[in-house]
Amino acid sequence: MITWIIIGVIVVVLIFVVVGAYNKLVALDQRADQSFADIDVQLKQRQDLIPNLVETVKGYATHEAGTLAAVTQARAAAAGATSVNDKVAAENMLTGALGRLFAVSEAYPDLKANANFQQLQAELSDIENKLAAARRFFNNAVAEFNAVRRQFPTVLFAGLVGYGSDKPFFDVGEGDRAAMNAAPPTVNFQA
């Protein structure tokens, strides 16, 4: 009789541990998904600014068609990406194309002085800052999810309930990593 009571208590404790661990996985998965949705909002705002930016540059730099086409193609790829890995790759390509676009603008003093271009550049810079914060939040949520998924006792049943693999981080690409190690750009407010 006492053996059955001990077995019953152990089973109840195990059920509570498993249910608690499962609920924590679900909550962390939801937090990571919500964090990625926040990134999606910022990416959409950035993608919506790009056609205006391209049109503004077109008026000044008509012979830079290759750069403008690259930005347009990169934006289309970013807008069509669905998975985290596809979005990361497409956004890294878009960031590189935008960098080339801003490099082109350096050759056109009239463009740099254009109020519309300056406003679009400021809005894009603001969105980039928000994106950086959203990426940090997402990567933190993913790290927490991945850590809990690998911990005991969660690791014993995570695969059985649909959480068998780690979530991917929103990582900067090799080009961005190289740019982070390069010298910072020089800012000159004198047109």
mmCIF file of C-alpha atoms in Angstrom:
data_model
loop_
_atom_site.group_PDB
_atom_site.id
_atom_site.type_symbol
_atom_site.label_atom_id
_atom_site.label_comp_id
_atom_site.label_asym_id
_atom_site.label_seq_id
_atom_site.Cartn_x
_atom_site.Cartn_y
_atom_site.Cartn_z
ATOM 1 C CA MET A 1 0.000 0.000 0.000
ATOM 2 C CA ILE A 2 2.735 2.460 0.920
ATOM 3 C CA THR A 3 4.568 1.517 -2.272
ATOM 4 C CA TRP A 4 1.538 2.516 -4.354
ATOM 5 C CA ILE A 5 1.298 5.836 -2.535
ATOM 6 C CA ILE A 6 4.993 6.552 -3.191
ATOM 7 C CA ILE A 7 4.617 5.563 -6.844
ATOM 8 C CA GLY A 8 1.501 7.756 -7.112
ATOM 9 C CA VAL A 9 3.325 10.753 -5.586
ATOM 10 C CA ILE A 10 6.268 10.245 -7.947
ATOM 11 C CA VAL A 11 3.935 10.062 -10.967
ATOM 12 C CA VAL A 12 2.089 13.230 -9.890
ATOM 13 C CA VAL A 13 5.400 15.070 -9.365
ATOM 14 C CA LEU A 14 6.650 13.912 -12.777
ATOM 15 C CA ILE A 15 3.419 15.059 -14.411
ATOM 16 C CA PHE A 16 3.778 18.503 -12.829
ATOM 17 C CA VAL A 17 7.429 18.745 -13.910
ATOM 18 C CA VAL A 18 6.624 17.721 -17.497
ATOM 19 C CA VAL A 19 3.596 20.028 -17.731
ATOM 20 C CA GLY A 20 5.590 22.924 -16.264
ATOM 21 C CA ALA A 21 8.479 22.369 -18.646
ATOM 22 C CA TYR A 22 6.120 22.053 -21.609
ATOM 23 C CA ASN A 23 4.285 25.254 -20.661
ATOM 24 C CA LYS A 24 7.607 27.076 -20.376
ATOM 25 C CA LEU A 25 8.601 25.845 -23.858
ATOM 26 C CA VAL A 26 5.291 27.041 -25.283
ATOM 27 C CA ALA A 27 5.673 30.463 -23.632
ATOM 28 C CA LEU A 28 9.251 30.870 -24.873
ATOM 29 C CA ASP A 29 8.281 29.726 -28.369
ATOM 30 C CA GLN A 30 5.495 32.308 -28.403
ATOM 31 C CA ARG A 31 7.889 35.011 -27.185
ATOM 32 C CA ALA A 32 10.362 34.172 -29.971
ATOM 33 C CA ASP A 33 7.565 34.220 -32.572
ATOM 34 C CA GLN A 34 6.316 37.565 -31.274
ATOM 35 C CA SER A 35 9.865 38.946 -31.371
ATOM 36 C CA PHE A 36 10.227 37.872 -34.985
ATOM 37 C CA ALA A 37 6.889 39.498 -35.803
ATOM 38 C CA ASP A 38 8.303 42.750 -34.387
ATOM 39 C CA ILE A 39 11.284 42.399 -36.734
ATOM 40 C CA ASP A 40 8.885 41.781 -39.626
ATOM 41 C CA VAL A 41 7.111 45.069 -38.896
ATOM 42 C CA GLN A 42 10.396 46.987 -38.997
ATOM 43 C CA LEU A 43 11.511 45.187 -42.159
ATOM 44 C CA LYS A 44 8.205 46.059 -43.861
ATOM 45 C CA GLN A 45 8.628 49.737 -42.936
ATOM 46 C CA ARG A 46 12.159 49.675 -44.324
ATOM 47 C CA GLN A 47 10.996 47.997 -47.520
ATOM 48 C CA ASP A 48 8.237 50.600 -47.920
ATOM 49 C CA LEU A 49 10.787 53.448 -47.754
ATOM 50 C CA ILE A 50 13.078 52.019 -50.397
ATOM 51 C CA PRO A 51 11.007 52.844 -53.528
ATOM 52 C CA ASN A 52 10.879 56.506 -52.452
ATOM 53 C CA LEU A 53 14.603 56.497 -51.812
ATOM 54 C CA VAL A 54 15.322 54.912 -55.197
ATOM 55 C CA GLU A 55 13.092 57.429 -56.996
ATOM 56 C CA THR A 56 14.824 60.323 -55.243
ATOM 57 C CA VAL A 57 18.258 59.041 -56.227
ATOM 58 C CA LYS A 58 17.083 58.313 -59.803
ATOM 59 C CA GLY A 59 16.468 61.980 -60.381
ATOM 60 C CA TYR A 60 20.085 62.823 -59.618
ATOM 61 C CA ALA A 61 22.068 59.742 -60.565
ATOM 62 C CA THR A 62 20.578 58.549 -63.837
ATOM 63 C CA HIS A 63 23.688 56.626 -64.910
ATOM 64 C CA GLU A 64 23.683 54.550 -61.679
ATOM 65 C CA ALA A 65 21.018 52.193 -63.032
ATOM 66 C CA GLY A 66 22.894 49.069 -61.895
ATOM 67 C CA THR A 67 22.939 50.183 -58.278
ATOM 68 C CA LEU A 68 19.282 51.198 -58.386
ATOM 69 C CA ALA A 69 18.326 47.874 -59.987
ATOM 70 C CA ALA A 70 20.275 45.976 -57.309
ATOM 71 C CA VAL A 71 18.415 47.811 -54.550
ATOM 72 C CA THR A 72 15.073 47.119 -56.218
ATOM 73 C CA GLN A 73 15.888 43.415 -56.698
ATOM 74 C CA ALA A 74 17.139 43.082 -53.128
ATOM 75 C CA ARG A 75 13.960 44.716 -51.822
ATOM 76 C CA ALA A 76 11.823 42.305 -53.836
ATOM 77 C CA ALA A 77 13.785 39.333 -52.483
ATOM 78 C CA ALA A 78 13.420 40.638 -48.925
ATOM 79 C CA ALA A 79 9.695 41.173 -49.343
ATOM 80 C CA GLY A 80 9.249 37.634 -50.677
ATOM 81 C CA ALA A 81 11.301 35.833 -48.011
ATOM 82 C CA THR A 82 9.309 33.682 -45.601
ATOM 83 C CA SER A 83 11.602 31.696 -43.288
ATOM 84 C CA VAL A 84 13.983 33.209 -40.752
ATOM 85 C CA ASN A 85 17.025 32.043 -42.729
ATOM 86 C CA ASP A 86 15.608 33.379 -46.022
ATOM 87 C CA LYS A 87 14.776 36.714 -44.401
ATOM 88 C CA VAL A 88 18.259 36.985 -42.891
ATOM 89 C CA ALA A 89 19.910 36.314 -46.260
ATOM 90 C CA ALA A 90 17.583 38.676 -48.139
ATOM 91 C CA GLU A 91 17.937 41.457 -45.574
ATOM 92 C CA ASN A 92 21.726 41.146 -45.612
ATOM 93 C CA MET A 93 21.635 41.476 -49.412
ATOM 94 C CA LEU A 94 19.337 44.515 -49.085
ATOM 95 C CA THR A 95 21.595 46.132 -46.487
ATOM 96 C CA GLY A 96 24.562 45.743 -48.836
ATOM 97 C CA ALA A 97 22.619 47.225 -51.752
ATOM 98 C CA LEU A 98 21.520 50.178 -49.612
ATOM 99 C CA GLY A 99 25.125 50.728 -48.577
ATOM 100 C CA ARG A 100 26.105 50.948 -52.245
ATOM 101 C CA LEU A 101 23.188 53.331 -52.856
ATOM 102 C CA PHE A 102 24.358 55.657 -50.102
ATOM 103 C CA ALA A 103 27.905 55.434 -51.442
ATOM 104 C CA VAL A 104 26.560 56.600 -54.822
ATOM 105 C CA SER A 105 24.862 59.531 -53.109
ATOM 106 C CA GLU A 106 28.255 60.741 -51.885
ATOM 107 C CA ALA A 107 29.192 61.520 -55.489
ATOM 108 C CA TYR A 108 26.194 63.850 -55.904
ATOM 109 C CA PRO A 109 26.336 66.905 -53.603
ATOM 110 C CA ASP A 110 22.930 68.116 -54.849
ATOM 111 C CA LEU A 111 21.388 64.786 -53.872
ATOM 112 C CA LYS A 112 23.000 64.856 -50.431
ATOM 113 C CA ALA A 113 21.543 68.339 -49.913
ATOM 114 C CA ASN A 114 18.049 67.325 -51.096
ATOM 115 C CA ALA A 115 15.598 67.630 -48.186
ATOM 116 C CA ASN A 116 13.552 64.634 -49.335
ATOM 117 C CA PHE A 117 16.665 62.455 -49.544
ATOM 118 C CA GLN A 118 17.812 63.622 -46.115
ATOM 119 C CA GLN A 119 14.404 62.874 -44.611
ATOM 120 C CA LEU A 120 14.301 59.401 -46.184
ATOM 121 C CA GLN A 121 17.836 58.734 -45.006
ATOM 122 C CA ALA A 122 16.913 59.821 -41.456
ATOM 123 C CA GLU A 123 13.796 57.619 -41.475
ATOM 124 C CA LEU A 124 15.830 54.685 -42.729
ATOM 125 C CA SER A 125 18.433 55.281 -40.033
ATOM 126 C CA ASP A 126 15.684 55.339 -37.391
ATOM 127 C CA ILE A 127 14.243 52.076 -38.702
ATOM 128 C CA GLU A 128 17.721 50.503 -38.736
ATOM 129 C CA ASN A 129 18.115 51.415 -35.061
ATOM 130 C CA LYS A 130 14.721 49.894 -34.259
ATOM 131 C CA LEU A 131 15.654 46.798 -36.269
ATOM 132 C CA ALA A 132 18.876 46.389 -34.315
ATOM 133 C CA ALA A 133 16.925 46.505 -31.047
ATOM 134 C CA ALA A 134 14.294 44.087 -32.368
ATOM 135 C CA ARG A 135 16.998 41.675 -33.534
ATOM 136 C CA ARG A 136 18.650 41.764 -30.119
ATOM 137 C CA PHE A 137 15.304 41.052 -28.436
ATOM 138 C CA PHE A 138 14.566 38.224 -30.883
ATOM 139 C CA ASN A 139 18.001 36.660 -30.492
ATOM 140 C CA ASN A 140 17.640 36.851 -26.710
ATOM 141 C CA ALA A 141 14.245 35.106 -26.909
ATOM 142 C CA VAL A 142 15.700 32.450 -29.223
ATOM 143 C CA ALA A 143 18.694 31.892 -26.921
ATOM 144 C CA GLU A 144 16.392 31.449 -23.944
ATOM 145 C CA PHE A 145 14.135 29.049 -25.872
ATOM 146 C CA ASN A 146 17.093 27.008 -27.136
ATOM 147 C CA ALA A 147 18.638 26.830 -23.656
ATOM 148 C CA VAL A 148 15.417 25.630 -22.018
ATOM 149 C CA ARG A 149 14.809 23.145 -24.834
ATOM 150 C CA ARG A 150 18.220 21.581 -24.166
ATOM 151 C CA GLN A 151 17.885 21.473 -20.368
ATOM 152 C CA PHE A 152 16.909 18.442 -18.355
ATOM 153 C CA PRO A 153 14.105 17.273 -18.143
ATOM 154 C CA THR A 154 12.787 19.244 -21.141
ATOM 155 C CA VAL A 155 15.297 17.655 -23.497
ATOM 156 C CA LEU A 156 13.696 14.258 -22.796
ATOM 157 C CA PHE A 157 10.352 15.147 -24.358
ATOM 158 C CA ALA A 158 10.851 18.348 -26.387
ATOM 159 C CA GLY A 159 11.123 16.420 -29.650
ATOM 160 C CA LEU A 160 7.978 14.467 -28.876
ATOM 161 C CA VAL A 161 5.899 17.640 -28.520
ATOM 162 C CA GLY A 162 7.193 19.403 -31.632
ATOM 163 C CA TYR A 163 10.208 21.273 -30.223
ATOM 164 C CA GLY A 164 12.939 18.938 -31.417
ATOM 165 C CA SER A 165 15.283 21.519 -32.906
ATOM 166 C CA ASP A 166 16.763 24.882 -32.004
ATOM 167 C CA LYS A 167 15.305 28.073 -33.411
ATOM 168 C CA PRO A 168 17.694 29.945 -35.737
ATOM 169 C CA PHE A 169 19.134 33.296 -34.699
ATOM 170 C CA PHE A 170 18.747 36.440 -36.808
ATOM 171 C CA ASP A 171 22.448 36.747 -37.501
ATOM 172 C CA VAL A 172 24.346 39.388 -39.439
ATOM 173 C CA GLY A 173 25.895 38.171 -42.676
ATOM 174 C CA GLU A 174 29.574 37.900 -43.465
ATOM 175 C CA GLY A 175 29.502 41.250 -45.286
ATOM 176 C CA ASP A 176 27.966 42.983 -42.285
ATOM 177 C CA ARG A 177 30.428 41.240 -39.952
ATOM 178 C CA ALA A 178 33.321 42.543 -42.081
ATOM 179 C CA ALA A 179 31.766 46.016 -42.103
ATOM 180 C CA MET A 180 31.522 45.961 -38.298
ATOM 181 C CA ASN A 181 35.264 45.317 -38.113
ATOM 182 C CA ALA A 182 36.077 48.090 -40.591
ATOM 183 C CA ALA A 183 36.797 51.676 -39.650
ATOM 184 C CA PRO A 184 33.684 53.665 -38.793
ATOM 185 C CA PRO A 185 32.346 55.975 -41.518
ATOM 186 C CA THR A 186 33.203 59.643 -41.396
ATOM 187 C CA VAL A 187 30.211 61.909 -40.918
ATOM 188 C CA ASN A 188 30.399 65.314 -42.580
ATOM 189 C CA PHE A 189 27.435 67.667 -42.293
ATOM 190 C CA GLN A 190 28.957 70.226 -44.636
ATOM 191 C CA ALA A 191 27.518 69.858 -48.120
#
